[in-house]
Amino acid sequence: YMHRPAFVALLVVLIIGGTSVGTSAKKAYNYRMRERDVGKSDIVWNNDEYVLLKNGDINKAYKKIEDELGIKALKISVVPLEMKYDRLEIREGIATIKFLFNGQLLCFIQAKNDIASSNNVVSDRKVNSEIYNIWLDKQITIERNKLSDDQIEYSMYLSINGAYYYLYGIMEEKEFEDIVSELRF
């Protein structure tokens, strides 16, 4: 006799709880269009309004590279949540964008190759894989280097229209590949 009311109450709790969990889960996948810089057509699609605030200065860094070096800045469009823009350094025609990622430094060098100049990157990295980047229509070689503390550092190098781009840092291989596959102007 007492089992029927308890069963009905349990059923009601499960139905209400199940629909609220479903509603919360759907909200997490509900992407909204947000304008990062009003009037500048800087639109972001995401499901977290705070993502807009985390890396706001990176767009200024890309603009500064284009203005000071006279090249198109290659932009990182896939940014892991743990990766934060730190600073931009421009010296002697070479721009270095620095990010912090899980306590490690990720550097993105961008520079213009003058006709009478020479650049050299020396490394003990080994070719690890190749990733196709649809935005650049290029196969990009990713190299890896095992450091003395058993951490793995990944890097990639590109030369496009008289400019060169060099990205390197310590992170998981999949995260680095995701970043490289989505680089764009």
Coordinates of N, CA, C and O in Angstrom, one line a residue:
Y1 N 0.8 -1.2 0.0 CA 0.0 0.0 0.0 C 0.9 1.3 0.0 O 0.6 2.2 -0.7
M2 N 1.9 1.3 0.8 CA 2.8 2.5 0.8 C 3.8 2.6 -0.3 O 4.4 3.6 -0.6
H3 N 4.0 1.5 -1.0 CA 5.0 1.5 -2.1 C 4.5 2.3 -3.3 O 5.4 2.9 -4.0
R4 N 3.2 2.4 -3.6 CA 2.7 3.1 -4.8 C 3.0 4.6 -4.6 O 3.6 5.2 -5.6
P5 N 2.7 5.3 -3.5 CA 3.0 6.7 -3.4 C 4.6 7.0 -3.5 O 5.0 8.0 -4.1
A6 N 5.3 6.1 -2.9 CA 6.8 6.3 -2.9 C 7.3 6.1 -4.4 O 8.2 6.9 -4.8
F7 N 6.8 5.2 -5.1 CA 7.1 4.9 -6.5 C 6.8 6.1 -7.3 O 7.6 6.6 -8.2
V8 N 5.6 6.7 -7.2 CA 5.1 7.9 -7.9 C 6.0 9.1 -7.6 O 6.5 9.8 -8.5
A9 N 6.4 9.3 -6.4 CA 7.3 10.4 -6.0 C 8.6 10.2 -6.6 O 9.2 11.2 -7.1
L10 N 9.2 9.0 -6.6 CA 10.5 8.7 -7.2 C 10.4 9.0 -8.7 O 11.3 9.6 -9.3
L11 N 9.4 8.6 -9.3 CA 9.2 8.8 -10.8 C 9.2 10.2 -11.1 O 9.8 10.7 -12.1
V12 N 8.4 11.0 -10.3 CA 8.4 12.5 -10.6 C 9.7 13.1 -10.4 O 10.2 13.9 -11.2
V13 N 10.5 12.7 -9.4 CA 11.8 13.3 -9.1 C 12.7 12.9 -10.3 O 13.5 13.8 -10.8
L14 N 12.7 11.7 -10.8 CA 13.5 11.3 -11.9 C 13.2 12.0 -13.2 O 14.1 12.4 -13.9
I15 N 11.9 12.2 -13.4 CA 11.5 13.0 -14.7 C 12.0 14.4 -14.6 O 12.6 14.9 -15.5
I16 N 11.7 15.1 -13.5 CA 12.1 16.5 -13.3 C 13.7 16.6 -13.3 O 14.2 17.4 -14.0
G17 N 14.4 15.7 -12.6 CA 15.8 15.7 -12.6 C 16.4 15.4 -14.0 O 17.4 16.1 -14.4
G18 N 15.8 14.5 -14.7 CA 16.3 14.1 -16.0 C 16.2 15.3 -17.0 O 17.1 15.5 -17.8
T19 N 15.1 16.0 -17.0 CA 14.9 17.1 -17.9 C 15.8 18.3 -17.6 O 16.2 18.9 -18.5
S20 N 16.0 18.5 -16.3 CA 16.9 19.6 -16.0 C 18.4 19.3 -16.4 O 19.1 20.2 -16.8
V21 N 18.8 18.1 -16.3 CA 20.1 17.7 -16.7 C 20.2 17.8 -18.2 O 21.2 18.4 -18.7
G22 N 19.2 17.4 -18.9 CA 19.2 17.6 -20.4 C 19.2 19.0 -20.8 O 19.9 19.4 -21.7
T23 N 18.5 19.8 -20.1 CA 18.5 21.3 -20.4 C 19.9 21.9 -20.2 O 20.4 22.7 -21.0
S24 N 20.5 21.5 -19.1 CA 21.9 22.1 -18.8 C 22.8 21.6 -19.8 O 23.7 22.4 -20.3
A25 N 22.8 20.3 -20.2 CA 23.7 19.8 -21.2 C 23.5 20.5 -22.6 O 24.4 20.8 -23.3
K26 N 22.2 20.7 -22.9 CA 22.0 21.4 -24.2 C 22.5 22.8 -24.2 O 23.0 23.3 -25.2
K27 N 22.5 23.5 -23.0 CA 23.0 24.9 -22.9 C 24.5 24.9 -23.2 O 25.0 25.8 -23.8
A28 N 25.2 23.9 -22.8 CA 26.6 23.8 -23.0 C 27.0 23.8 -24.4 O 28.1 24.2 -24.8
Y29 N 26.1 23.2 -25.3 CA 26.4 23.1 -26.7 C 25.6 24.2 -27.5 O 25.6 24.2 -28.7
N30 N 25.1 25.2 -26.8 CA 24.3 26.2 -27.4 C 25.3 27.4 -27.8 O 25.6 28.2 -26.9
Y31 N 25.8 27.4 -29.0 CA 26.7 28.4 -29.4 C 26.0 29.7 -29.8 O 25.0 29.7 -30.5
R32 N 26.5 30.8 -29.4 CA 25.9 32.1 -29.7 C 26.9 33.0 -30.4 O 28.1 32.9 -30.2
M33 N 26.4 33.9 -31.2 CA 27.3 34.8 -31.9 C 27.5 36.0 -30.9 O 26.6 36.6 -30.4
R34 N 28.8 36.3 -30.7 CA 29.1 37.4 -29.8 C 30.1 38.3 -30.6 O 31.0 37.8 -31.3
E35 N 29.9 39.6 -30.4 CA 30.8 40.5 -31.1 C 31.9 41.0 -30.1 O 31.6 41.5 -29.0
R36 N 33.1 40.7 -30.4 CA 34.2 41.0 -29.6 C 34.5 42.5 -29.6 O 34.8 43.1 -28.6
D37 N 34.5 43.1 -30.7 CA 34.9 44.5 -30.9 C 33.8 45.2 -31.7 O 33.7 45.0 -32.9
V38 N 32.9 45.9 -31.0 CA 31.7 46.4 -31.6 C 32.0 47.3 -32.8 O 32.9 48.2 -32.7
G39 N 31.3 47.0 -33.9 CA 31.5 47.8 -35.1 C 32.7 47.4 -36.0 O 32.9 48.0 -37.0
K40 N 33.5 46.4 -35.6 CA 34.7 46.0 -36.3 C 34.5 44.7 -37.0 O 35.5 44.1 -37.5
S41 N 33.3 44.1 -37.0 CA 33.1 42.8 -37.6 C 34.0 41.7 -37.0 O 34.4 40.8 -37.7
D42 N 34.2 41.9 -35.7 CA 35.0 40.9 -35.0 C 34.1 40.0 -34.3 O 33.8 40.2 -33.1
I43 N 33.6 39.0 -34.9 CA 32.5 38.1 -34.4 C 33.1 36.8 -34.0 O 33.8 36.2 -34.7
V44 N 32.6 36.3 -32.9 CA 33.1 35.0 -32.3 C 31.8 34.1 -32.1 O 30.9 34.6 -31.5
W45 N 31.9 32.9 -32.5 CA 30.9 31.9 -32.1 C 31.4 31.0 -31.0 O 32.4 30.4 -31.2
N46 N 30.7 31.1 -29.9 CA 31.2 30.2 -28.8 C 30.0 30.0 -27.8 O 29.0 30.5 -28.0
N47 N 30.3 29.2 -26.8 CA 29.3 28.9 -25.8 C 29.7 29.4 -24.4 O 29.2 29.0 -23.4
D48 N 30.7 30.3 -24.4 CA 31.2 30.9 -23.1 C 31.5 32.3 -23.4 O 32.5 32.7 -24.0
E49 N 30.7 33.2 -22.8 CA 30.9 34.6 -23.0 C 32.2 35.1 -22.4 O 32.7 36.2 -22.8
Y50 N 32.8 34.4 -21.5 CA 34.0 34.9 -20.9 C 35.3 34.7 -21.8 O 36.3 35.2 -21.6
V51 N 35.1 33.8 -22.8 CA 36.3 33.5 -23.7 C 36.7 34.8 -24.4 O 37.8 35.0 -24.7
L52 N 35.7 35.7 -24.7 CA 36.0 36.9 -25.4 C 37.0 37.8 -24.6 O 37.8 38.5 -25.2
L53 N 37.0 37.7 -23.3 CA 37.8 38.5 -22.5 C 39.2 38.0 -22.3 O 40.2 38.7 -22.0
K54 N 39.4 36.7 -22.4 CA 40.7 36.0 -22.0 C 41.8 36.4 -23.0 O 42.9 36.6 -22.5
N55 N 41.6 36.5 -24.3 CA 42.7 36.7 -25.2 C 42.4 38.0 -26.1 O 42.8 38.0 -27.2
G56 N 41.8 39.0 -25.5 CA 41.5 40.2 -26.2 C 42.7 40.9 -26.8 O 42.6 41.5 -27.9
D57 N 43.8 40.9 -26.1 CA 45.0 41.6 -26.5 C 45.7 41.0 -27.7 O 46.5 41.6 -28.4
I58 N 45.4 39.7 -28.0 CA 46.1 39.0 -29.1 C 45.8 39.7 -30.4 O 46.6 39.8 -31.3
N59 N 44.5 40.2 -30.6 CA 44.2 40.8 -31.9 C 45.0 42.1 -32.0 O 45.4 42.4 -33.2
K60 N 45.3 42.8 -31.0 CA 46.1 44.0 -31.0 C 47.5 43.6 -31.4 O 48.2 44.4 -32.2
A61 N 48.0 42.5 -30.9 CA 49.3 42.0 -31.3 C 49.4 41.7 -32.8 O 50.4 42.1 -33.4
Y62 N 48.4 41.0 -33.3 CA 48.4 40.7 -34.7 C 48.4 41.9 -35.5 O 49.1 42.1 -36.6
K63 N 47.6 42.9 -35.1 CA 47.6 44.2 -35.9 C 48.9 44.9 -35.8 O 49.4 45.5 -36.8
K64 N 49.6 44.9 -34.7 CA 50.9 45.5 -34.5 C 51.9 44.9 -35.4 O 52.8 45.6 -36.0
I65 N 51.9 43.5 -35.5 CA 52.8 42.8 -36.4 C 52.6 43.3 -37.9 O 53.5 43.6 -38.6
E66 N 51.3 43.4 -38.3 CA 51.0 43.8 -39.6 C 51.5 45.2 -39.9 O 52.1 45.5 -40.9
D67 N 51.3 46.1 -38.9 CA 51.6 47.5 -39.1 C 53.1 47.7 -39.1 O 53.7 48.4 -39.9
E68 N 53.8 47.1 -38.2 CA 55.3 47.3 -38.0 C 56.1 46.5 -38.9 O 57.2 47.0 -39.4
L69 N 55.7 45.3 -39.3 CA 56.5 44.4 -40.1 C 56.1 44.4 -41.6 O 56.8 44.0 -42.5
G70 N 54.9 44.9 -41.8 CA 54.4 44.9 -43.2 C 54.1 43.6 -43.8 O 54.2 43.3 -45.0
I71 N 53.8 42.6 -42.9 CA 53.4 41.2 -43.4 C 52.0 40.9 -42.9 O 51.5 41.6 -41.9
K72 N 51.4 39.9 -43.4 CA 50.1 39.4 -42.9 C 50.4 38.6 -41.7 O 51.3 37.6 -41.8
A73 N 49.8 38.9 -40.6 CA 50.0 38.1 -39.4 C 49.3 36.7 -39.5 O 48.1 36.7 -39.9
L74 N 50.0 35.7 -39.2 CA 49.4 34.4 -39.2 C 48.8 34.2 -37.8 O 49.5 34.4 -36.8
K75 N 47.5 33.8 -37.7 CA 46.8 33.9 -36.5 C 46.5 32.5 -36.0 O 46.1 31.6 -36.7
I76 N 46.5 32.3 -34.7 CA 46.1 31.1 -34.0 C 44.6 31.2 -33.8 O 44.2 32.1 -33.0
S77 N 43.9 30.3 -34.4 CA 42.4 30.4 -34.2 C 41.8 29.4 -33.3 O 40.7 29.5 -32.8
V78 N 42.6 28.3 -33.0 CA 42.2 27.3 -32.0 C 43.0 27.5 -30.8 O 44.2 27.3 -30.8
V79 N 42.4 28.0 -29.7 CA 43.1 28.3 -28.5 C 42.6 27.4 -27.4 O 41.5 27.6 -27.0
P80 N 43.5 26.5 -26.9 CA 43.0 25.7 -25.7 C 42.7 26.6 -24.6 O 43.2 27.7 -24.4
L81 N 41.7 26.2 -23.7 CA 41.3 27.0 -22.6 C 42.4 27.4 -21.7 O 42.4 28.4 -21.1
E82 N 43.4 26.5 -21.5 CA 44.5 26.8 -20.6 C 45.5 27.7 -21.2 O 46.4 28.2 -20.5
M83 N 45.5 28.0 -22.5 CA 46.5 28.9 -23.2 C 46.1 30.3 -23.1 O 45.0 30.7 -23.5
K84 N 47.0 31.2 -22.6 CA 46.7 32.6 -22.4 C 47.8 33.4 -23.1 O 49.0 33.1 -23.0
Y85 N 47.3 34.4 -23.7 CA 48.3 35.4 -24.4 C 49.1 36.1 -23.3 O 48.5 36.5 -22.3
D86 N 50.4 36.1 -23.5 CA 51.3 36.8 -22.5 C 51.8 38.1 -23.0 O 51.5 39.2 -22.4
R87 N 52.5 38.1 -24.1 CA 53.0 39.4 -24.6 C 53.6 39.3 -26.0 O 53.7 38.2 -26.5
L88 N 53.8 40.4 -26.6 CA 54.4 40.5 -27.9 C 55.7 41.3 -27.8 O 55.8 42.3 -27.2
E89 N 56.8 40.7 -28.4 CA 58.0 41.4 -28.5 C 58.4 41.5 -29.9 O 58.4 40.6 -30.7
I90 N 58.8 42.8 -30.3 CA 59.3 43.0 -31.7 C 60.6 43.6 -31.6 O 60.8 44.7 -31.0
R91 N 61.6 42.9 -32.2 CA 63.0 43.4 -32.2 C 63.6 43.1 -33.5 O 63.6 41.9 -34.0
E92 N 64.2 44.1 -34.1 CA 65.0 43.9 -35.4 C 64.2 43.2 -36.4 O 64.7 42.4 -37.1
G93 N 62.9 43.6 -36.6 CA 62.0 43.0 -37.6 C 61.5 41.6 -37.4 O 61.0 41.0 -38.3
I94 N 61.7 41.2 -36.1 CA 61.2 39.8 -35.8 C 60.2 40.0 -34.6 O 60.5 40.5 -33.6
A95 N 59.0 39.5 -34.8 CA 57.9 39.5 -33.8 C 57.8 38.2 -33.1 O 57.8 37.1 -33.8
T96 N 57.8 38.2 -31.8 CA 57.6 36.9 -31.1 C 56.4 37.1 -30.2 O 56.4 38.0 -29.3
I97 N 55.4 36.3 -30.4 CA 54.2 36.3 -29.6 C 54.4 35.2 -28.6 O 54.7 34.0 -28.9
K98 N 54.2 35.5 -27.3 CA 54.4 34.5 -26.3 C 53.1 34.2 -25.6 O 52.3 35.1 -25.2
F99 N 52.8 32.9 -25.4 CA 51.6 32.4 -24.7 C 52.1 31.6 -23.5 O 53.2 31.0 -23.6
L100 N 51.3 31.6 -22.5 CA 51.5 30.6 -21.4 C 50.5 29.5 -21.5 O 49.3 29.7 -21.7
F101 N 51.0 28.3 -21.4 CA 50.1 27.1 -21.5 C 50.6 26.1 -20.4 O 51.6 25.5 -20.5
N102 N 49.7 25.9 -19.4 CA 50.0 25.0 -18.4 C 51.4 25.2 -17.8 O 52.2 24.2 -17.6
G103 N 51.8 26.4 -17.5 CA 53.1 26.7 -16.9 C 54.2 26.7 -17.9 O 55.4 26.9 -17.5
Q104 N 54.0 26.4 -19.1 CA 55.0 26.4 -20.2 C 54.8 27.6 -21.1 O 53.8 28.1 -21.2
L105 N 55.9 27.9 -21.9 CA 55.9 28.9 -22.8 C 55.7 28.4 -24.2 O 56.3 27.4 -24.6
L106 N 54.7 29.0 -25.0 CA 54.5 28.7 -26.4 C 54.9 29.9 -27.1 O 54.3 31.0 -26.8
C107 N 55.8 29.9 -28.1 CA 56.2 31.0 -28.8 C 55.8 30.9 -30.3 O 55.9 29.9 -30.9
F108 N 55.4 32.1 -30.9 CA 55.1 32.1 -32.3 C 55.8 33.3 -32.9 O 55.5 34.4 -32.6
I109 N 56.9 32.9 -33.7 CA 57.7 33.9 -34.3 C 57.2 34.2 -35.7 O 56.9 33.3 -36.4
Q110 N 57.2 35.5 -36.0 CA 56.7 36.0 -37.3 C 57.7 37.0 -37.8 O 57.9 38.0 -37.0
A111 N 58.2 36.9 -39.0 CA 59.2 37.9 -39.5 C 59.1 38.0 -41.0 O 58.6 37.0 -41.7
K112 N 59.7 39.0 -41.5 CA 59.7 39.2 -43.0 C 61.1 38.9 -43.5 O 62.1 39.3 -42.8
N113 N 61.2 38.1 -44.5 CA 62.5 37.8 -45.1 C 62.8 38.9 -46.1 O 62.2 39.0 -47.2
D114 N 63.8 39.7 -45.8 CA 64.3 40.7 -46.8 C 65.1 40.0 -47.8 O 65.7 38.9 -47.6
I115 N 65.2 40.6 -49.0 CA 66.0 39.9 -50.1 C 67.4 39.7 -49.7 O 68.0 38.6 -50.0
A116 N 68.0 40.6 -49.1 CA 69.5 40.5 -48.8 C 69.7 39.9 -47.4 O 70.8 40.1 -46.8
S117 N 68.7 39.3 -46.8 CA 68.9 38.8 -45.4 C 69.0 37.2 -45.5 O 68.7 36.6 -46.5
S118 N 69.4 36.7 -44.3 CA 69.5 35.3 -44.2 C 69.0 34.9 -42.8 O 69.3 35.6 -41.8
N119 N 68.2 33.9 -42.7 CA 67.7 33.4 -41.4 C 68.1 32.0 -41.2 O 68.2 31.2 -42.2
N120 N 68.3 31.6 -40.0 CA 68.7 30.2 -39.7 C 68.1 29.8 -38.4 O 68.1 30.5 -37.4
V121 N 67.4 28.6 -38.5 CA 66.9 28.0 -37.3 C 67.6 26.6 -37.1 O 67.5 25.8 -38.0
V122 N 68.3 26.4 -36.0 CA 69.0 25.2 -35.8 C 68.3 24.4 -34.7 O 67.9 25.0 -33.7
S123 N 68.1 23.1 -34.9 CA 67.3 22.4 -33.9 C 67.7 20.9 -34.0 O 68.1 20.4 -35.1
D124 N 67.5 20.2 -32.9 CA 67.7 18.8 -32.9 C 66.4 18.0 -32.9 O 66.3 16.9 -32.6
R125 N 65.4 18.7 -33.3 CA 64.0 18.1 -33.5 C 64.0 17.2 -34.7 O 64.8 17.3 -35.6
K126 N 63.1 16.2 -34.6 CA 63.0 15.2 -35.7 C 61.5 15.4 -36.2 O 60.6 15.7 -35.5
V127 N 61.4 15.1 -37.5 CA 60.1 15.2 -38.2 C 59.2 14.2 -37.5 O 59.5 13.0 -37.3
N128 N 58.0 14.6 -37.0 CA 57.1 13.8 -36.3 C 55.9 13.4 -37.2 O 55.5 12.3 -37.2
S129 N 55.3 14.4 -37.8 CA 54.1 14.2 -38.6 C 53.9 15.3 -39.6 O 54.6 16.3 -39.5
E130 N 52.9 15.2 -40.4 CA 52.5 16.3 -41.3 C 51.0 16.5 -41.2 O 50.2 15.5 -41.1
I131 N 50.6 17.7 -41.1 CA 49.2 18.1 -40.9 C 48.8 19.0 -42.1 O 49.5 19.9 -42.5
Y132 N 47.6 18.7 -42.6 CA 47.1 19.5 -43.7 C 46.3 20.7 -43.1 O 45.4 20.5 -42.3
N133 N 46.6 21.9 -43.5 CA 45.9 23.1 -43.1 C 45.0 23.6 -44.3 O 45.6 24.0 -45.3
I134 N 43.7 23.4 -44.2 CA 42.8 23.8 -45.3 C 42.8 25.3 -45.5 O 42.7 25.7 -46.7
W135 N 43.0 26.1 -44.5 CA 43.0 27.6 -44.7 C 44.2 28.1 -45.4 O 44.1 29.1 -46.1
L136 N 45.3 27.4 -45.3 CA 46.6 27.8 -46.0 C 46.8 27.0 -47.2 O 47.7 27.3 -48.0
D137 N 46.0 25.9 -47.3 CA 46.2 24.9 -48.4 C 47.6 24.4 -48.5 O 48.3 24.4 -49.5
K138 N 48.1 24.0 -47.3 CA 49.5 23.5 -47.2 C 49.6 22.3 -46.3 O 48.9 22.2 -45.3
Q139 N 50.5 21.4 -46.6 CA 51.0 20.3 -45.7 C 52.0 21.0 -44.8 O 53.0 21.5 -45.3
I140 N 51.8 20.9 -43.5 CA 52.8 21.5 -42.6 C 53.5 20.4 -41.8 O 52.8 19.5 -41.2
T141 N 54.8 20.4 -41.8 CA 55.6 19.4 -41.1 C 55.7 19.8 -39.6 O 56.0 21.0 -39.3
I142 N 55.4 18.9 -38.7 CA 55.5 19.1 -37.3 C 56.7 18.3 -36.8 O 56.8 17.1 -37.1
E143 N 57.6 19.0 -36.1 CA 58.8 18.3 -35.5 C 58.6 18.2 -34.0 O 57.9 18.9 -33.4
R144 N 59.3 17.2 -33.5 CA 59.3 17.0 -32.0 C 60.7 16.8 -31.5 O 61.6 16.3 -32.2
N145 N 60.8 17.2 -30.2 CA 62.1 17.1 -29.5 C 61.8 16.6 -28.1 O 61.0 17.3 -27.4
K146 N 62.4 15.5 -27.7 CA 62.3 15.1 -26.3 C 63.4 15.8 -25.5 O 64.6 15.7 -25.8
L147 N 62.9 16.6 -24.5 CA 63.9 17.3 -23.7 C 64.5 16.5 -22.6 O 64.0 15.4 -22.3
S148 N 65.5 17.0 -21.9 CA 66.1 16.2 -20.9 C 65.2 15.9 -19.7 O 65.5 14.9 -19.0
D149 N 64.2 16.7 -19.5 CA 63.3 16.4 -18.4 C 62.1 15.5 -18.8 O 61.0 15.5 -18.2
D150 N 62.2 14.9 -20.0 CA 61.2 14.0 -20.6 C 60.0 14.7 -21.1 O 59.0 14.0 -21.4
Q151 N 60.0 16.0 -21.2 CA 58.9 16.7 -21.8 C 59.1 16.7 -23.3 O 60.3 16.6 -23.8
I152 N 58.0 16.8 -24.0 CA 58.1 16.9 -25.5 C 57.8 18.3 -26.0 O 56.8 18.8 -25.6
E153 N 58.7 18.8 -26.8 CA 58.5 20.1 -27.4 C 58.2 19.9 -28.9 O 58.9 19.1 -29.6
Y154 N 57.2 20.6 -29.4 CA 56.8 20.5 -30.8 C 57.0 21.8 -31.5 O 57.0 22.9 -30.9
S155 N 57.3 21.8 -32.8 CA 57.5 23.0 -33.6 C 57.1 22.8 -35.0 O 56.9 21.7 -35.5
M156 N 56.9 23.9 -35.7 CA 56.5 23.9 -37.1 C 57.1 25.2 -37.7 O 57.3 26.2 -37.0
Y157 N 57.4 25.2 -39.0 CA 58.0 26.3 -39.7 C 57.2 26.4 -41.0 O 57.0 25.5 -41.7
L158 N 56.9 27.7 -41.4 CA 56.3 28.0 -42.7 C 57.0 29.2 -43.3 O 57.4 30.1 -42.5
S159 N 57.0 29.2 -44.6 CA 57.5 30.4 -45.3 C 56.4 30.7 -46.3 O 56.1 29.9 -47.2
I160 N 55.8 31.9 -46.2 CA 54.7 32.3 -47.1 C 54.8 33.7 -47.6 O 54.9 34.6 -46.7
N161 N 54.9 33.9 -48.9 CA 54.9 35.3 -49.5 C 56.0 36.2 -48.8 O 55.8 37.3 -48.5
G162 N 57.2 35.6 -48.7 CA 58.3 36.4 -48.2 C 58.3 36.6 -46.7 O 59.1 37.4 -46.2
A163 N 57.5 35.9 -46.0 CA 57.5 36.0 -44.5 C 57.7 34.6 -44.0 O 57.3 33.6 -44.6
Y164 N 58.3 34.5 -42.8 CA 58.4 33.2 -42.2 C 57.7 33.2 -40.8 O 57.6 34.2 -40.1
Y165 N 57.2 32.0 -40.5 CA 56.4 31.8 -39.3 C 57.0 30.5 -38.6 O 57.1 29.5 -39.2
Y166 N 57.3 30.6 -37.3 CA 57.8 29.5 -36.6 C 57.1 29.4 -35.2 O 57.1 30.4 -34.4
L167 N 56.5 28.3 -35.0 CA 55.7 28.1 -33.8 C 56.3 26.9 -33.0 O 56.6 25.9 -33.6
Y168 N 56.6 27.1 -31.7 CA 57.1 26.0 -30.9 C 56.7 26.1 -29.4 O 56.4 27.2 -29.0
G169 N 56.6 24.9 -28.8 CA 56.2 24.9 -27.4 C 56.0 23.5 -26.9 O 56.0 22.5 -27.6
I170 N 55.9 23.4 -25.6 CA 55.7 22.1 -24.9 C 54.2 22.0 -24.6 O 53.6 22.8 -23.9
M171 N 53.6 21.0 -25.2 CA 52.2 20.6 -25.0 C 51.9 19.3 -25.6 O 52.8 18.6 -26.1
E172 N 50.7 18.8 -25.4 CA 50.3 17.5 -26.0 C 50.3 17.6 -27.5 O 50.0 18.6 -28.1
E173 N 50.7 16.5 -28.1 CA 50.8 16.4 -29.6 C 49.5 16.8 -30.3 O 49.4 17.6 -31.2
K174 N 48.4 16.3 -29.8 CA 47.1 16.5 -30.4 C 46.7 18.0 -30.3 O 46.2 18.6 -31.3
E175 N 47.0 18.7 -29.2 CA 46.7 20.1 -29.0 C 47.6 20.9 -30.0 O 47.1 21.8 -30.6
F176 N 48.8 20.5 -30.2 CA 49.7 21.3 -31.1 C 49.2 21.1 -32.5 O 49.1 22.0 -33.3
E177 N 48.8 19.8 -32.9 CA 48.3 19.6 -34.2 C 47.0 20.3 -34.5 O 46.8 20.9 -35.6
D178 N 46.2 20.4 -33.5 CA 44.9 21.2 -33.6 C 45.2 22.7 -33.9 O 44.6 23.3 -34.8
I179 N 46.2 23.2 -33.2 CA 46.5 24.6 -33.4 C 47.1 24.8 -34.8 O 46.7 25.7 -35.6
V180 N 48.0 24.0 -35.2 CA 48.7 24.1 -36.5 C 47.6 23.9 -37.7 O 47.7 24.6 -38.7
S181 N 46.7 23.0 -37.5 CA 45.8 22.7 -38.6 C 44.8 23.8 -38.8 O 44.1 23.9 -39.9
E182 N 44.7 24.7 -37.8 CA 43.7 25.8 -37.9 C 44.4 27.2 -38.0 O 43.7 28.2 -37.9
L183 N 45.7 27.3 -38.2 CA 46.3 28.6 -38.4 C 45.7 29.3 -39.7 O 45.4 28.6 -40.7
R184 N 45.5 30.6 -39.6 CA 45.0 31.3 -40.8 C 45.3 32.7 -40.7 O 45.7 33.3 -39.7
F185 N 45.2 33.4 -41.9 CA 45.5 34.8 -42.0 C 44.2 35.6 -41.6 O 43.1 35.2 -41.7

